[in-house]
Amino acid sequence: MKQLLILATTALMGLTSLAAAQEGREIRIATEGAYPPFNVAQPDGSITGFDVDIANALCAQMKAKCTIVAQDWDGMIPALQANRFDAIIASMSITEERQKQIDFTNKYYTTPLAVVVPKDSTIAGVSTDDMKGKVVGAQASTTQGNYADEVYAKAGAEAKLYPTQDEATSDLQNGRIDALISDKFVVTDWMNGEGKDCCRMLGDVPGTETEAGIGLRKGDDALRESFNKAIDAIVADGTYKTIVAKYFPFDIY
């Protein structure tokens, strides 16, 4: 029993020292810049949005110097593995398939998928029967893209996948697809703005709630532990709630 206690204490001290080692470290964080309101590229080349605010808050908590870099979504995981940056904070859902390639922190928000259609659409619901024979759009290499391809398409719909969310919403707005499946919070933001007059939300897709986490290279345990501690800290001290309130009138944790 004494030996087990010593081992446990040693392990705890090790994790503490690993987390402390991040203080002052330069961390390169990638985000997409094409997924409002989570990450949005500005005309001056900077990127703003919820993901960026969270990244900056976490870095301040860790006392680390961080640089935000833009990375196309399709190449996000390969670029992380190639050491082009150290972490992904880009609304990346934690999935079993991705966990085979990279590690994740604990969640920093939770979201369901939702379906949006033109206002004059006759589609009544979000089931596979409702989508049969319809063209359903989604951003590629995402949980919504997978759902469109693996669930709706297999049940008789046509899945049309896009490199970016903006291209998908543009085709919905211009009548080139019958429906769009998307992260609910992203498409809600779009419908509050550009998509307000064209479209309506059918509702959430049951059983699709996912957690977004920070993506890290396999084995980067020190950085993962530091981020996890920082996430807990900004939730506890109210920083997280303040950031959420800038973008959403409801809790997303």
Tab-separated table of C-alpha atoms in Angstrom:
chain	number	residue	atom	x	y	z
A	1	MET	CA	0.000	0.000	0.000
A	2	LYS	CA	2.852	2.381	0.891
A	3	GLN	CA	4.556	1.618	-2.402
A	4	LEU	CA	1.337	2.343	-4.326
A	5	LEU	CA	0.994	5.661	-2.508
A	6	ILE	CA	4.543	6.606	-3.433
A	7	LEU	CA	3.930	5.689	-7.067
A	8	ALA	CA	0.695	7.718	-7.166
A	9	THR	CA	2.391	10.727	-5.582
A	10	THR	CA	5.267	10.491	-8.040
A	11	ALA	CA	2.858	10.326	-10.974
A	12	LEU	CA	0.947	13.376	-9.722
A	13	MET	CA	4.172	15.336	-9.287
A	14	GLY	CA	5.154	14.340	-12.798
A	15	LEU	CA	1.909	15.668	-14.286
A	16	THR	CA	2.250	18.895	-12.305
A	17	SER	CA	5.785	19.431	-13.552
A	18	LEU	CA	4.707	18.643	-17.121
A	19	ALA	CA	1.957	21.248	-16.947
A	20	ALA	CA	4.300	23.809	-15.373
A	21	ALA	CA	6.760	23.222	-18.210
A	22	GLN	CA	4.328	24.905	-20.627
A	23	GLU	CA	4.777	28.267	-18.910
A	24	GLY	CA	6.631	30.530	-21.310
A	25	ARG	CA	6.510	27.958	-24.112
A	26	GLU	CA	5.729	29.158	-27.609
A	27	ILE	CA	2.683	27.261	-28.877
A	28	ARG	CA	1.509	27.395	-32.479
A	29	ILE	CA	-2.256	26.950	-32.711
A	30	ALA	CA	-4.049	26.280	-35.989
A	31	THR	CA	-7.619	27.206	-36.856
A	32	GLU	CA	-9.487	27.338	-40.143
A	33	GLY	CA	-10.778	30.879	-40.603
A	34	ALA	CA	-13.866	29.785	-42.555
A	35	TYR	CA	-16.285	28.597	-39.868
A	36	PRO	CA	-18.125	31.584	-38.387
A	37	PRO	CA	-18.706	32.433	-35.618
A	38	PHE	CA	-16.040	30.019	-34.357
A	39	ASN	CA	-13.206	31.123	-36.636
A	40	VAL	CA	-13.369	33.866	-39.265
A	41	ALA	CA	-10.611	35.256	-41.513
A	42	GLN	CA	-10.555	39.066	-41.559
A	43	PRO	CA	-9.477	41.313	-44.482
A	44	ASP	CA	-6.203	42.147	-42.725
A	45	GLY	CA	-5.288	38.448	-42.524
A	46	SER	CA	-6.074	38.025	-38.835
A	47	ILE	CA	-8.528	35.400	-37.564
A	48	THR	CA	-11.220	36.113	-35.018
A	49	GLY	CA	-14.065	34.167	-33.433
A	50	PHE	CA	-14.981	31.931	-30.531
A	51	ASP	CA	-12.161	29.424	-31.134
A	52	VAL	CA	-9.587	32.223	-31.223
A	53	ASP	CA	-10.923	33.843	-28.044
A	54	ILE	CA	-10.819	30.476	-26.296
A	55	ALA	CA	-7.276	29.849	-27.539
A	56	ASN	CA	-6.098	33.227	-26.254
A	57	ALA	CA	-7.789	32.711	-22.886
A	58	LEU	CA	-6.198	29.280	-22.481
A	59	CYS	CA	-2.771	30.609	-23.403
A	60	ALA	CA	-3.115	33.446	-20.906
A	61	GLN	CA	-4.094	30.911	-18.245
A	62	MET	CA	-1.038	28.773	-19.083
A	63	LYS	CA	1.215	31.850	-19.305
A	64	ALA	CA	2.303	30.598	-22.711
A	65	LYS	CA	3.134	32.641	-25.791
A	66	CYS	CA	0.790	31.539	-28.565
A	67	THR	CA	0.616	32.200	-32.289
A	68	ILE	CA	-2.600	31.604	-34.244
A	69	VAL	CA	-2.084	30.285	-37.779
A	70	ALA	CA	-4.569	29.562	-40.570
A	71	GLN	CA	-4.851	26.067	-42.005
A	72	ASP	CA	-7.290	24.648	-44.576
A	73	TRP	CA	-9.627	22.141	-42.965
A	74	ASP	CA	-8.789	19.179	-45.202
A	75	GLY	CA	-5.099	19.373	-44.339
A	76	MET	CA	-5.501	20.122	-40.638
A	77	ILE	CA	-4.545	16.740	-39.146
A	78	PRO	CA	-1.689	15.970	-41.603
A	79	ALA	CA	-0.186	19.415	-40.929
A	80	LEU	CA	-0.338	18.824	-37.163
A	81	GLN	CA	1.382	15.477	-37.609
A	82	ALA	CA	4.044	17.175	-39.752
A	83	ASN	CA	4.855	19.577	-36.879
A	84	ARG	CA	3.691	22.695	-38.708
A	85	PHE	CA	1.907	23.697	-35.502
A	86	ASP	CA	1.325	22.262	-32.024
A	87	ALA	CA	-2.443	22.281	-31.507
A	88	ILE	CA	-5.740	22.527	-33.364
A	89	ILE	CA	-8.440	24.796	-31.934
A	90	ALA	CA	-10.900	24.773	-34.808
A	91	SER	CA	-14.183	23.323	-33.547
A	92	MET	CA	-12.918	19.815	-34.264
A	93	SER	CA	-15.293	17.164	-32.957
A	94	ILE	CA	-13.780	14.332	-30.951
A	95	THR	CA	-14.452	11.155	-32.928
A	96	GLU	CA	-13.118	7.610	-32.757
A	97	GLU	CA	-11.642	7.899	-36.245
A	98	ARG	CA	-9.740	11.082	-35.417
A	99	GLN	CA	-8.542	9.618	-32.117
A	100	LYS	CA	-6.689	6.982	-34.120
A	101	GLN	CA	-4.600	9.760	-35.646
A	102	ILE	CA	-4.269	12.431	-32.942
A	103	ASP	CA	-4.954	13.029	-29.255
A	104	PHE	CA	-7.601	15.359	-27.859
A	105	THR	CA	-8.064	17.409	-24.727
A	106	ASN	CA	-11.295	17.357	-22.791
A	107	LYS	CA	-14.169	19.160	-24.523
A	108	TYR	CA	-14.437	22.926	-24.680
A	109	TYR	CA	-17.962	22.924	-26.092
A	110	THR	CA	-20.765	20.555	-27.120
A	111	THR	CA	-23.000	20.812	-30.179
A	112	PRO	CA	-25.692	18.845	-32.045
A	113	LEU	CA	-26.153	18.724	-35.804
A	114	ALA	CA	-29.156	20.433	-37.383
A	115	VAL	CA	-30.794	20.566	-40.813
A	116	VAL	CA	-31.693	23.755	-42.670
A	117	VAL	CA	-33.828	24.027	-45.826
A	118	PRO	CA	-35.158	26.821	-48.065
A	119	LYS	CA	-38.224	28.536	-46.635
A	120	ASP	CA	-40.476	27.144	-49.367
A	121	SER	CA	-39.211	23.566	-48.979
A	122	THR	CA	-41.740	20.776	-48.562
A	123	ILE	CA	-39.302	18.670	-46.496
A	124	ALA	CA	-41.053	18.070	-43.199
A	125	GLY	CA	-38.384	16.546	-40.937
A	126	VAL	CA	-34.788	15.417	-40.502
A	127	SER	CA	-35.229	11.640	-40.793
A	128	THR	CA	-33.698	9.482	-43.514
A	129	ASP	CA	-37.169	9.059	-45.035
A	130	ASP	CA	-37.548	12.847	-45.226
A	131	MET	CA	-34.226	13.145	-47.085
A	132	LYS	CA	-34.786	10.280	-49.524
A	133	GLY	CA	-34.336	11.536	-53.097
A	134	LYS	CA	-33.031	14.917	-51.889
A	135	VAL	CA	-29.612	16.557	-52.343
A	136	VAL	CA	-28.142	17.150	-48.894
A	137	GLY	CA	-25.099	19.408	-48.547
A	138	ALA	CA	-22.439	19.519	-45.839
A	139	GLN	CA	-18.833	20.515	-45.290
A	140	ALA	CA	-16.493	17.640	-46.139
A	141	SER	CA	-14.321	15.872	-43.529
A	142	THR	CA	-16.673	16.846	-40.701
A	143	THR	CA	-19.152	14.962	-38.551
A	144	GLN	CA	-21.975	16.504	-40.582
A	145	GLY	CA	-20.270	15.483	-43.818
A	146	ASN	CA	-19.945	11.953	-42.510
A	147	TYR	CA	-23.612	11.904	-41.509
A	148	ALA	CA	-24.728	13.113	-44.929
A	149	ASP	CA	-22.542	10.534	-46.668
A	150	GLU	CA	-22.977	7.571	-44.343
A	151	VAL	CA	-26.579	7.967	-43.174
A	152	TYR	CA	-28.613	10.109	-45.561
A	153	ALA	CA	-26.894	8.916	-48.762
A	154	LYS	CA	-27.188	5.267	-47.823
A	155	ALA	CA	-30.907	5.785	-47.299
A	156	GLY	CA	-31.460	7.248	-50.755
A	157	ALA	CA	-30.341	10.887	-50.588
A	158	GLU	CA	-27.484	12.415	-52.596
A	159	ALA	CA	-24.716	13.811	-50.402
A	160	LYS	CA	-22.925	16.866	-51.811
A	161	LEU	CA	-19.798	17.758	-49.854
A	162	TYR	CA	-17.958	21.081	-49.899
A	163	PRO	CA	-14.454	22.211	-48.899
A	164	THR	CA	-15.882	24.995	-46.709
A	165	GLN	CA	-19.078	25.821	-44.833
A	166	ASP	CA	-19.466	29.043	-46.824
A	167	GLU	CA	-19.667	27.119	-50.103
A	168	ALA	CA	-22.318	24.823	-48.643
A	169	THR	CA	-24.515	27.668	-47.360
A	170	SER	CA	-24.101	29.520	-50.660
A	171	ASP	CA	-25.456	26.538	-52.608
A	172	LEU	CA	-28.372	26.206	-50.197
A	173	GLN	CA	-29.151	29.898	-50.556
A	174	ASN	CA	-29.030	29.649	-54.357
A	175	GLY	CA	-31.207	26.553	-54.587
A	176	ARG	CA	-28.512	24.120	-55.710
A	177	ILE	CA	-29.160	21.719	-52.830
A	178	ASP	CA	-32.374	20.746	-51.055
A	179	ALA	CA	-31.057	20.745	-47.495
A	180	LEU	CA	-27.945	21.458	-45.458
A	181	ILE	CA	-26.791	19.496	-42.431
A	182	SER	CA	-24.463	21.471	-40.188
A	183	ASP	CA	-23.156	22.182	-36.722
A	184	LYS	CA	-26.237	23.802	-35.153
A	185	PHE	CA	-24.381	26.772	-33.682
A	186	VAL	CA	-22.629	27.610	-36.950
A	187	VAL	CA	-25.773	27.452	-39.059
A	188	THR	CA	-27.756	29.377	-36.420
A	189	ASP	CA	-25.233	32.215	-36.680
A	190	TRP	CA	-25.563	32.151	-40.486
A	191	MET	CA	-29.362	32.209	-40.311
A	192	ASN	CA	-29.256	35.205	-37.989
A	193	GLY	CA	-27.390	37.051	-40.713
A	194	GLU	CA	-26.961	36.207	-44.386
A	195	GLY	CA	-29.348	33.255	-44.381
A	196	LYS	CA	-32.165	35.008	-42.538
A	197	ASP	CA	-34.440	35.590	-45.522
A	198	CYS	CA	-33.817	32.411	-47.497
A	199	CYS	CA	-34.021	29.513	-45.130
A	200	ARG	CA	-35.550	27.871	-42.101
A	201	MET	CA	-34.316	25.324	-39.604
A	202	LEU	CA	-36.032	21.945	-39.543
A	203	GLY	CA	-34.486	20.955	-36.223
A	204	ASP	CA	-31.752	18.976	-34.503
A	205	VAL	CA	-30.703	15.576	-35.787
A	206	PRO	CA	-31.302	13.093	-32.924
A	207	GLY	CA	-28.243	11.323	-31.543
A	208	THR	CA	-25.659	13.589	-33.193
A	209	GLU	CA	-24.445	15.650	-30.243
A	210	THR	CA	-20.641	15.810	-30.277
A	211	GLU	CA	-17.906	17.401	-28.180
A	212	ALA	CA	-15.270	19.718	-29.649
A	213	GLY	CA	-11.767	19.350	-28.256
A	214	ILE	CA	-8.249	20.596	-28.900
A	215	GLY	CA	-6.319	18.345	-31.267
A	216	LEU	CA	-2.729	17.427	-30.371
A	217	ARG	CA	-0.034	15.138	-31.691
A	218	LYS	CA	-0.021	11.637	-30.272
A	219	GLY	CA	1.980	11.491	-27.056
A	220	ASP	CA	2.090	15.228	-26.335
A	221	ASP	CA	0.842	14.529	-22.812
A	222	ALA	CA	2.350	17.625	-21.207
A	223	LEU	CA	0.550	19.993	-23.538
A	224	ARG	CA	-2.717	18.056	-23.243
A	225	GLU	CA	-2.554	18.198	-19.450
A	226	SER	CA	-1.831	21.937	-19.548
A	227	PHE	CA	-4.771	22.617	-21.831
A	228	ASN	CA	-7.094	20.473	-19.704
A	229	LYS	CA	-6.132	22.372	-16.554
A	230	ALA	CA	-6.579	25.674	-18.370
A	231	ILE	CA	-10.031	24.681	-19.695
A	232	ASP	CA	-11.124	23.810	-16.151
A	233	ALA	CA	-9.726	27.101	-14.869
A	234	ILE	CA	-11.462	29.409	-17.373
A	235	VAL	CA	-14.760	27.586	-16.837
A	236	ALA	CA	-14.390	27.953	-13.061
A	237	ASP	CA	-13.415	31.641	-13.021
A	238	GLY	CA	-16.123	32.829	-15.438
A	239	THR	CA	-13.840	33.629	-18.380
A	240	TYR	CA	-15.463	30.910	-20.484
A	241	LYS	CA	-18.981	32.207	-19.779
A	242	THR	CA	-17.933	35.731	-20.775
A	243	ILE	CA	-16.547	34.485	-24.110
A	244	VAL	CA	-19.655	32.418	-24.856
A	245	ALA	CA	-21.889	35.444	-24.192
A	246	LYS	CA	-20.155	37.337	-27.029
A	247	TYR	CA	-21.411	34.798	-29.548
A	248	PHE	CA	-24.403	32.879	-28.180
A	249	PRO	CA	-27.433	33.644	-25.997
A	250	PHE	CA	-27.237	30.152	-24.488
A	251	ASP	CA	-24.715	27.848	-22.824
A	252	ILE	CA	-22.688	25.631	-25.164
A	253	TYR	CA	-20.495	23.817	-22.639
